[in-house]
Coordinates of C-alpha atoms and ligand atoms in Angstrom, one line a residue:
X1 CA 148.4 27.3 147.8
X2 CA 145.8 30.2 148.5
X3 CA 146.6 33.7 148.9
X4 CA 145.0 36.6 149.9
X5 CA 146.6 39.7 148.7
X6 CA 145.1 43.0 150.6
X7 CA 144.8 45.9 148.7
X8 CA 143.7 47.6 145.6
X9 CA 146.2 49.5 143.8
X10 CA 149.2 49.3 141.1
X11 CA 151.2 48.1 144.0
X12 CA 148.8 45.2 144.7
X13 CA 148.6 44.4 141.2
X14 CA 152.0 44.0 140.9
X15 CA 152.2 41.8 143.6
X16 CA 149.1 39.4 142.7
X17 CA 150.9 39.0 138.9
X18 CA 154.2 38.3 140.5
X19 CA 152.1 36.0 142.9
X20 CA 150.1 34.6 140.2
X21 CA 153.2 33.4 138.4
X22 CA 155.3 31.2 140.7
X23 CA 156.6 28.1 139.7
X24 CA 154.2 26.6 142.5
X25 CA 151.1 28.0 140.7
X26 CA 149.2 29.7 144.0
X27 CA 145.4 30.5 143.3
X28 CA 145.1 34.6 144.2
X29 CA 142.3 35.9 145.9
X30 CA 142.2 39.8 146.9
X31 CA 140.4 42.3 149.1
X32 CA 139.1 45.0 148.2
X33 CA 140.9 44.6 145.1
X34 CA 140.5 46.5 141.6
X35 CA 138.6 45.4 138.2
X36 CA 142.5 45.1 137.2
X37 CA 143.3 42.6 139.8
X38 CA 140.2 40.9 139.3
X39 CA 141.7 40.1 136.4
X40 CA 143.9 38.2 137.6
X41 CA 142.6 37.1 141.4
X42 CA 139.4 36.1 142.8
X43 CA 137.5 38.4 144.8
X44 CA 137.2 37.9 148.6
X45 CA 133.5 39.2 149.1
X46 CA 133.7 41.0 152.2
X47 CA 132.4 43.9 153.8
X48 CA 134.9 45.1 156.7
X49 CA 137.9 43.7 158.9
X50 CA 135.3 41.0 160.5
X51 CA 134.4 39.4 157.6
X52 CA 137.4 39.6 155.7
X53 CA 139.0 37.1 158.6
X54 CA 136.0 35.3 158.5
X55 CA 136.0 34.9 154.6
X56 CA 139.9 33.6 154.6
X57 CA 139.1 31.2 157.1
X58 CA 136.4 29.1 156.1
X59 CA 138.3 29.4 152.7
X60 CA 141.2 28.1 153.7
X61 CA 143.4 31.0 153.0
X62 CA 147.6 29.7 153.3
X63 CA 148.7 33.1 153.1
X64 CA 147.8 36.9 153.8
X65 CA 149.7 39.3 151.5
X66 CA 149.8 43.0 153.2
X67 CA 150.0 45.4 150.9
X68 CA 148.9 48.1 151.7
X69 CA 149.4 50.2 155.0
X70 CA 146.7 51.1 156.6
X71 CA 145.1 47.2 156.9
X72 CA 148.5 46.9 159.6
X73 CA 147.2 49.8 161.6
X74 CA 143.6 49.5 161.4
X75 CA 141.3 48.1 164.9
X76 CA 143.3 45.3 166.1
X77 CA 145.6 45.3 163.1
X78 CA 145.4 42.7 160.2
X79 CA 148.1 40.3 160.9
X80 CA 147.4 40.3 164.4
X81 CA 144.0 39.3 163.4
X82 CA 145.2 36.3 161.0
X83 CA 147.4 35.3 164.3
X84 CA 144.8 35.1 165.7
X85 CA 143.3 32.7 163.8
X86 CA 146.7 30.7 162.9
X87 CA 146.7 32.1 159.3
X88 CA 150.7 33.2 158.2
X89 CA 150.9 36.8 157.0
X90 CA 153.6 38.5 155.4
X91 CA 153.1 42.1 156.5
X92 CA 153.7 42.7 160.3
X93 CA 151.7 43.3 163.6
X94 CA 150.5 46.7 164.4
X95 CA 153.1 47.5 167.2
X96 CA 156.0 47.0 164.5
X97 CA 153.8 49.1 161.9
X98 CA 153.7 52.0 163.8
X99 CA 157.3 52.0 162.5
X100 CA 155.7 53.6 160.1
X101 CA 152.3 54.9 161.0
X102 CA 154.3 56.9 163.3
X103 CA 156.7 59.6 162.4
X104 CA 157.6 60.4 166.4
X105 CA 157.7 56.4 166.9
X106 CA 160.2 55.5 164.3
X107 CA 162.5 58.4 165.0
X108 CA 162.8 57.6 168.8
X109 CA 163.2 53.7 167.6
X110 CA 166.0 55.3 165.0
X111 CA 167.7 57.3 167.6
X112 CA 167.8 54.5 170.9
X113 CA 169.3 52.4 168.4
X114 CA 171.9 54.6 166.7
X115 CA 170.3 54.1 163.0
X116 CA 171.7 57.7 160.8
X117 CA 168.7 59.5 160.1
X118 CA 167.8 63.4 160.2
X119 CA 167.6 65.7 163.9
X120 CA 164.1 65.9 164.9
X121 CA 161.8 68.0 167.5
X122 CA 158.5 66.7 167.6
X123 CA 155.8 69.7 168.3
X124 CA 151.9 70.1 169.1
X125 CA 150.9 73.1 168.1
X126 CA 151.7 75.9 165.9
X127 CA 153.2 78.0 168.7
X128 CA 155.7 75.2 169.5
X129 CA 156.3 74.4 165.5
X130 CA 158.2 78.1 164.7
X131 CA 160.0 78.1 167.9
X132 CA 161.5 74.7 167.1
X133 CA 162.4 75.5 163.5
X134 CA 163.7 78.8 165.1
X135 CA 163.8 80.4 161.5
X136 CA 166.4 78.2 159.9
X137 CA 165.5 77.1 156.6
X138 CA 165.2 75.1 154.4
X139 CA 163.3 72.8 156.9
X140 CA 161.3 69.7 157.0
X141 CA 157.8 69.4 158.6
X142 CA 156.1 66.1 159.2
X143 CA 152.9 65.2 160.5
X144 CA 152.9 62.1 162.9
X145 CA 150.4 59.8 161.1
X146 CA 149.5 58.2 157.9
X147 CA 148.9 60.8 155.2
X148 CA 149.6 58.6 151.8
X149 CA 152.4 60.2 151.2
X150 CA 150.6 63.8 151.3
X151 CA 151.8 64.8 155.2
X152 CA 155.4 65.9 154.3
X153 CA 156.1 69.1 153.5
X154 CA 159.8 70.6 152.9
X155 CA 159.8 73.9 152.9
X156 CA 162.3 76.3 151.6
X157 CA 161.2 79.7 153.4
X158 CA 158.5 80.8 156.5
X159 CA 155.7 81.2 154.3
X160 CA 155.6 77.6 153.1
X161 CA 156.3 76.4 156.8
X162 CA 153.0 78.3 157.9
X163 CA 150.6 76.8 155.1
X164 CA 151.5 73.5 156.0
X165 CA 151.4 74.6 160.0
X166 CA 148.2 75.9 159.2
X167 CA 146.9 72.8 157.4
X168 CA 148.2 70.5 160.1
X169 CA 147.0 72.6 163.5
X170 CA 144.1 75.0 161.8
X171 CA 142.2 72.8 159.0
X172 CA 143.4 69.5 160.5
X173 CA 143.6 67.7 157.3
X174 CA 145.4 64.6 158.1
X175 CA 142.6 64.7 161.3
X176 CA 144.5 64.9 165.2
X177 CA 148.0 64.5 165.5
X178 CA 151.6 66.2 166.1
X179 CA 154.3 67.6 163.8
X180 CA 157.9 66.7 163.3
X181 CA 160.1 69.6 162.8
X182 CA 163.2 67.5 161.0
X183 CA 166.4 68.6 159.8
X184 CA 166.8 69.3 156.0
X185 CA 168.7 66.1 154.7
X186 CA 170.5 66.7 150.7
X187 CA 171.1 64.0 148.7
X188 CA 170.3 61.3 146.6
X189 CA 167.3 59.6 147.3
X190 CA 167.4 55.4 147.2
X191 CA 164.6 53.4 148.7
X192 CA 165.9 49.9 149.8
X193 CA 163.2 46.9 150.3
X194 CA 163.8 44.6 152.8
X195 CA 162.2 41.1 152.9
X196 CA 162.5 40.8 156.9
X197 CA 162.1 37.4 158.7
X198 CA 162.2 37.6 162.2
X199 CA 166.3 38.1 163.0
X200 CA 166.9 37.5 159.2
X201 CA 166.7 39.5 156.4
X202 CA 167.2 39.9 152.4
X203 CA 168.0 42.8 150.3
X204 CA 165.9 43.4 147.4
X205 CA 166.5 45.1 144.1
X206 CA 166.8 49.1 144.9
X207 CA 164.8 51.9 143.2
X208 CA 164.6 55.2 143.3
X209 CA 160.8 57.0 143.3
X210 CA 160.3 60.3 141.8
X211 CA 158.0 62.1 144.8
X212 CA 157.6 65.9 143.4
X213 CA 154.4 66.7 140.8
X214 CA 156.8 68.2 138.5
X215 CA 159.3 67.6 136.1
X216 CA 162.6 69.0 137.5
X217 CA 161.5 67.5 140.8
X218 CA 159.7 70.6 141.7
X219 CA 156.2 71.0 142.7
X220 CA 153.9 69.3 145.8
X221 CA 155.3 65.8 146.9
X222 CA 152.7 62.6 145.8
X223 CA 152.6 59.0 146.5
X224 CA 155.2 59.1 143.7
X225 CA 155.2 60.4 139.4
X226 CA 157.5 57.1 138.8
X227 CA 160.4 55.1 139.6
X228 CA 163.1 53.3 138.0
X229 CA 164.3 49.9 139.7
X230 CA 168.0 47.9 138.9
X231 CA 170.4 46.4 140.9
X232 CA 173.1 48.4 139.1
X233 CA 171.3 51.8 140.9
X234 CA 173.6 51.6 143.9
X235 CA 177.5 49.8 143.6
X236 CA 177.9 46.8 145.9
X237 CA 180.0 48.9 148.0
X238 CA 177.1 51.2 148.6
X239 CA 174.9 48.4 149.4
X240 CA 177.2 47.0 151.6
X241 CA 177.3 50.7 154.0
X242 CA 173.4 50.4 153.8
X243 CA 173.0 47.2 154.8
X244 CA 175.7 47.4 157.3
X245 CA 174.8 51.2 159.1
X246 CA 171.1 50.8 158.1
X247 CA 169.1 47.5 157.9
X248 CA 171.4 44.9 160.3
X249 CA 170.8 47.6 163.4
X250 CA 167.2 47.7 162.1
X251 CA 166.7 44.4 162.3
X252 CA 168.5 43.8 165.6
X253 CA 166.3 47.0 167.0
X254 CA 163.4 45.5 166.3
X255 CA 164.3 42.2 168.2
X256 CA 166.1 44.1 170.6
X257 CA 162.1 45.8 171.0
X258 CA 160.1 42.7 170.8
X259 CA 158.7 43.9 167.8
X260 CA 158.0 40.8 165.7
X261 CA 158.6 41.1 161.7
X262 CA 157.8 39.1 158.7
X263 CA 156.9 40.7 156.1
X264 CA 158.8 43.9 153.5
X265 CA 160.4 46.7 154.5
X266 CA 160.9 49.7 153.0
X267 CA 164.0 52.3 153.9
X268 CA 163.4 55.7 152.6
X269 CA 167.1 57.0 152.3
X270 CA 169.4 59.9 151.8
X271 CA 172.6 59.4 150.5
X272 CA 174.3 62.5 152.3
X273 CA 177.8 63.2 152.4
X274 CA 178.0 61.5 155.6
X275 CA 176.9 58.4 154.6
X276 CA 173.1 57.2 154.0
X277 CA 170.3 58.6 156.3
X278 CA 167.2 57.1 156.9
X279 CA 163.8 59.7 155.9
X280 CA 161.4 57.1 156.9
X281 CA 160.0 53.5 157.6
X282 CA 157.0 51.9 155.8
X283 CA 156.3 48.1 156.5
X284 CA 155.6 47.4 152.9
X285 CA 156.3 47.4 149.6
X286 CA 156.9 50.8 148.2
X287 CA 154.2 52.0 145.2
X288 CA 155.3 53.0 142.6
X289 CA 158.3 51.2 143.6
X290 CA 156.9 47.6 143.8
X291 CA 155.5 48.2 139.6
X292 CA 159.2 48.8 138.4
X293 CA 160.4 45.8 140.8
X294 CA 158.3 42.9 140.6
X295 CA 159.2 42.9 136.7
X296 CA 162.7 42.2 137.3
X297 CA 162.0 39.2 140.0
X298 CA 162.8 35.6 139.0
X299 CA 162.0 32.5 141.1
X300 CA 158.8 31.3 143.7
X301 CA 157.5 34.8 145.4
X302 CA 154.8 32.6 146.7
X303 CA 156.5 30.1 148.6
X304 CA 159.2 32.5 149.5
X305 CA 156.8 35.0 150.9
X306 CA 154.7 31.5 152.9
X307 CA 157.8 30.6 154.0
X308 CA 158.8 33.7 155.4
X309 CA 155.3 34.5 157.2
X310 CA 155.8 30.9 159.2
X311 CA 158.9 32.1 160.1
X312 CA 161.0 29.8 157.5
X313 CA 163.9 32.2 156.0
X314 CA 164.4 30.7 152.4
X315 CA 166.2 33.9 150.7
X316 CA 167.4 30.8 147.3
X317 CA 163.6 31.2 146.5
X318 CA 163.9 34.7 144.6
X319 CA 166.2 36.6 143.3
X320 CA 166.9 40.5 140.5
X321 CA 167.5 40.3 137.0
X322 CA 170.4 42.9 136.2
X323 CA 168.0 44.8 134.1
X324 CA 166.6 48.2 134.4
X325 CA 162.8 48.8 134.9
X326 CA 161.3 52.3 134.8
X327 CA 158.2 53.3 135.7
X328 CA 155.7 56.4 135.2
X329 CA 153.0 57.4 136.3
X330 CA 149.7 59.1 134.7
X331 CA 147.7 60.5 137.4
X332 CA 144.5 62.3 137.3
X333 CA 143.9 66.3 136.9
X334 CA 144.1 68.0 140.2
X335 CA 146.4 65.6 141.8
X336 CA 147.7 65.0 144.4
X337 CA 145.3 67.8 146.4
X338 CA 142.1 66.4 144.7
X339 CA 141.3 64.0 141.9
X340 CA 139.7 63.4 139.2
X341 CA 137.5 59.8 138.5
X342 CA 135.4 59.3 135.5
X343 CA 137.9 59.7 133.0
X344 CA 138.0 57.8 129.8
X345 CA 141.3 56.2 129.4
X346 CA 142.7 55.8 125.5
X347 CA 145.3 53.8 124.1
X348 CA 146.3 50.8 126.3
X349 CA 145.0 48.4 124.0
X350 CA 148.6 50.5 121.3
X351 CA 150.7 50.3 124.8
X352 CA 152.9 47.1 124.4
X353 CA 154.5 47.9 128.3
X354 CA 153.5 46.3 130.9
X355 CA 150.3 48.1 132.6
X356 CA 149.3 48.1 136.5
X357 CA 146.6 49.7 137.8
X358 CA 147.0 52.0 140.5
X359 CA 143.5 53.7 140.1
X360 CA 140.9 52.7 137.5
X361 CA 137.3 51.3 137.0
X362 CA 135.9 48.8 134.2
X363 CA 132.6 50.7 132.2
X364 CA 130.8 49.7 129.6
X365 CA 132.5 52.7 127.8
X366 CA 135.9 51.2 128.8
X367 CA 138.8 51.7 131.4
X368 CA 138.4 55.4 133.6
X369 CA 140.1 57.3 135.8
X370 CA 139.2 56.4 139.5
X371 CA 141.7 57.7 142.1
X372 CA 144.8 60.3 142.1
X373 CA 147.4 57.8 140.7
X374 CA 145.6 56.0 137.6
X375 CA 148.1 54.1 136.0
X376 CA 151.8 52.9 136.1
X377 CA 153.4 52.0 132.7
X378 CA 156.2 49.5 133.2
X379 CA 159.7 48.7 131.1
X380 CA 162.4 46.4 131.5
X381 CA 165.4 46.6 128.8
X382 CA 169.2 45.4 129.6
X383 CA 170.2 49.4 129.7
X384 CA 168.7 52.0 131.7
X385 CA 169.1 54.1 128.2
X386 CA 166.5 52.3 126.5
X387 CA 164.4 50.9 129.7
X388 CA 163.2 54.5 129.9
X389 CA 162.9 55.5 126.5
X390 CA 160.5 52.7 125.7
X391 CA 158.4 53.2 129.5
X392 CA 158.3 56.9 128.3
X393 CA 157.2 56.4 124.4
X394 CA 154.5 53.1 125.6
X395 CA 153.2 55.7 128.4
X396 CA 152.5 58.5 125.6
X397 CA 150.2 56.4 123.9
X398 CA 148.2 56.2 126.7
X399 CA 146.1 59.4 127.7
X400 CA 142.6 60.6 129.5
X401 CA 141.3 63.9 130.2
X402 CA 143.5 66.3 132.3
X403 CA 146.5 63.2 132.9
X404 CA 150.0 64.1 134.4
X405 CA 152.8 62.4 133.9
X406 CA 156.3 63.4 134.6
X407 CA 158.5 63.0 131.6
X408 CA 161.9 63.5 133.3
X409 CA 161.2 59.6 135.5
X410 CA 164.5 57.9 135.4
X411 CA 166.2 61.0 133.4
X412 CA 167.2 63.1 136.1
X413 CA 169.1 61.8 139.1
X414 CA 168.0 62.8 142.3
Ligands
AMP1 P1 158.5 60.8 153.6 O1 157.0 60.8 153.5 O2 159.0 60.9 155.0 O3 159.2 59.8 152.8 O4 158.9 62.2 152.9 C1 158.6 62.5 151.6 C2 159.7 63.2 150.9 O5 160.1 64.4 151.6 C3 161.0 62.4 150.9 O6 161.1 61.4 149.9 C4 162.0 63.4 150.7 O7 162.1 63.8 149.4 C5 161.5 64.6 151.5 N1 162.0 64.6 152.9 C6 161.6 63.9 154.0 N2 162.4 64.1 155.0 C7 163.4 64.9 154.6 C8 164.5 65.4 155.3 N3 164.8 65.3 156.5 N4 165.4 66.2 154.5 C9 165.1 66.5 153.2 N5 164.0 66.0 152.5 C10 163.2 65.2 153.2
LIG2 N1 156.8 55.5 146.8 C1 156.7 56.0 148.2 C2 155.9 55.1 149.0 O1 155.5 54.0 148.7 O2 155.7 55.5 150.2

């Protein structure tokens, strides 16, 4: 089997090593893809969308992997294009992605079908923005488009509400688009991954991702500091209400739409004290998320994920270890508004967890910095106790100029 995994960061990587070892023993090709996951997949030498189609085609590509976002959005959208041209892709058409490209999209899809999930007013302009939050605060202010995880800002008094107003409407720094003005959910946060097939779906092992800059969960909100995966993060019971209130109407919305679906799912969540509330959609695998996950899966992701992308449900093909697997994260100085590239990394050749690569180049002087998130250090142990102790002690060995990492990941419970 040949697979095409799209994307380039710690995410991707994590998916083309959990590829790479299925039982069925897939050759993995990627695009763009890393000097990490070149390590481990072939590159796809294209240029753009065109010849990227072209390239898997007279290659004989079996299966597109989507992993990151934007590829589902972007021109016609990339698993329309491998329809297209009859190639299965696990990752969905754009008209089901704008689940999650947009904010106003997914919460009109939550509310027609009765899915829990925050009060929202969407807004176009600044003027409209403070009549809507109508001085109540704390309040939550999205803006309606992709924004890697940067265009969500919860503010806890007026002042904070007009720098991000004024970011959104005067700088325009996520480019055109409109504002959500959303309720202030409190609560636990869980993210749930979905492997969706059509009108079936599977529950994956849950995690919980550690969004704020800062230890004690203050500071901006990133991609994500870290994350700490297990089955034993949410009771059965628990999993059961989510499942039940949260993914099964999800699933039967989307058919109920005609919006077609192979491919993950990702359900932000609150767990308020009425019951779990969904913050947001993406139709992929969560990052840092995926890192701590893909560790603790057993069994063929390759021919689950083929099978799945032709419309074959085969849910015996993988299954979660009971373990624990934590996750942190060393990003580069100035993140999340800037970063930093150039950075020589020490001390992975002393780190005995496993390493992904969320943003890094090969020199001749050795591994540097090259994007906001640089690296996620991985461990698995049978306790959550020592799964983090070990992901925090592998990740202090490894260091570059001006790195942050949070050192509270899988220590405090959000
Ligand atoms: P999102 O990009 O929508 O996942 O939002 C990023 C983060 O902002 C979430 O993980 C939450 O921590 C926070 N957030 C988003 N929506 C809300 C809400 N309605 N209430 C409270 N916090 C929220
Ligand atoms: N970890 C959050 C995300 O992938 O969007």
């Amino acid at each position: 089997m040949k697979i095409a995994v799209i994307g380039k960061g710690g995410r991707e990587q994590a998916l083309v090593e959990t590829l790479a070892a299925s039982p069925c023993k897939p050759q993995i090709f990627s695009y763009p893809g890393s000097d990490a996951i070149l390590c481990t997949a072939e590159l796809i030498e294209a240029t753009d969308f065109d010849s990227l189609i072209d390239w898997m085609v007279s290659n004989e590509i079996d299966l597109c992997v989507a992993g990151e976002e934007s590829y589902l959005v972007k021109d016609d959208g990339l698993a329309n294009r491998c329809e297209a041209v009859g190639i299965p892709c696990w990752g969905p058409p754009k008209q089901s992605a704008q689940l999650e490209a947009s904010k106003e999209f997914s919460k009109d899809f939550l509310i027609r079908h009765d899915i829990p999930t925050a009060k929202a007013t969407a807004v176009a302009s600044y003027a409209e923005a403070k009549v809507a939050i109508a001085g109540v605060y704390p309040t939550v202010l999205k803006f309606d488009g992709l924004a890697a995880g940067k265009g969500v800002a919860v503010c806890t008094d007026e002042a904070m509400a007009d720098e991000f107003l004024s970011e959104v409407f005067v700088e325009k720094r996520f480019g055109e688009g409109r504002v959500l003005v959303e309720e202030c959910l409190v609560g636990p946060e869980i993210s749930i991954f979905g492997a969706i097939c059509d009108d079936k779906f599977l529950i994956l092992c849950p995690a919980r991702d550690y969004k704020r800059l800062s230890e004690g969960d203050v500071g901006p909100n990133t991609g994500g500091m870290g994350a700490v995966a297990s089955r034993q993060l949410a009771s059965p019971e628990l999993m059961a209400l989510i499942e039940q209130s949260i993914v099964a109407p999800t699933v039967k919305g989307l058919l109920a739409d005609g919006l077609p679906y192979r491919g993950f799912l990702y359900f932000g969540l609150m767990l308020t004290q009425d019951g779990p509330k969904i913050i947001e959609y993406n139709c992929r695998f969560g990052d840092p998320e995926c890192e701590a996950v893909m560790p603790l899966l057993t069994g063929d992701l390759a021919e689950f994920c083929l099978a799945g992308a032709k419309g074959e449900f085969k849910p015996e093909l993988i299954s979660f270890s009971d373990a624990w697997s934590v996750c942190c994260i060393l990003a580069s100085a100035g993140y999340p508004a800037t970063s930093r590239n150039d950075d020589l990394i020490s001390g992975l050749d002393d780190c005995a967890a496993r390493v992904f690569h969320c943003g890094t180049k090969k020199t001749e002087a050795g591994w540097v910095s090259n994007g906001g998130r640089v690296l996620a250090i991985v461990a698995q142990a049978e306790s959550l106790e020592t799964a983090r102790e070990l992901a925090h002690s592998e990740a202090a060995k490894v260091s570059f100029p001006g790195s942050q990492r949070r050192a509270d990941i899988a220590y405090l419970n959000m």
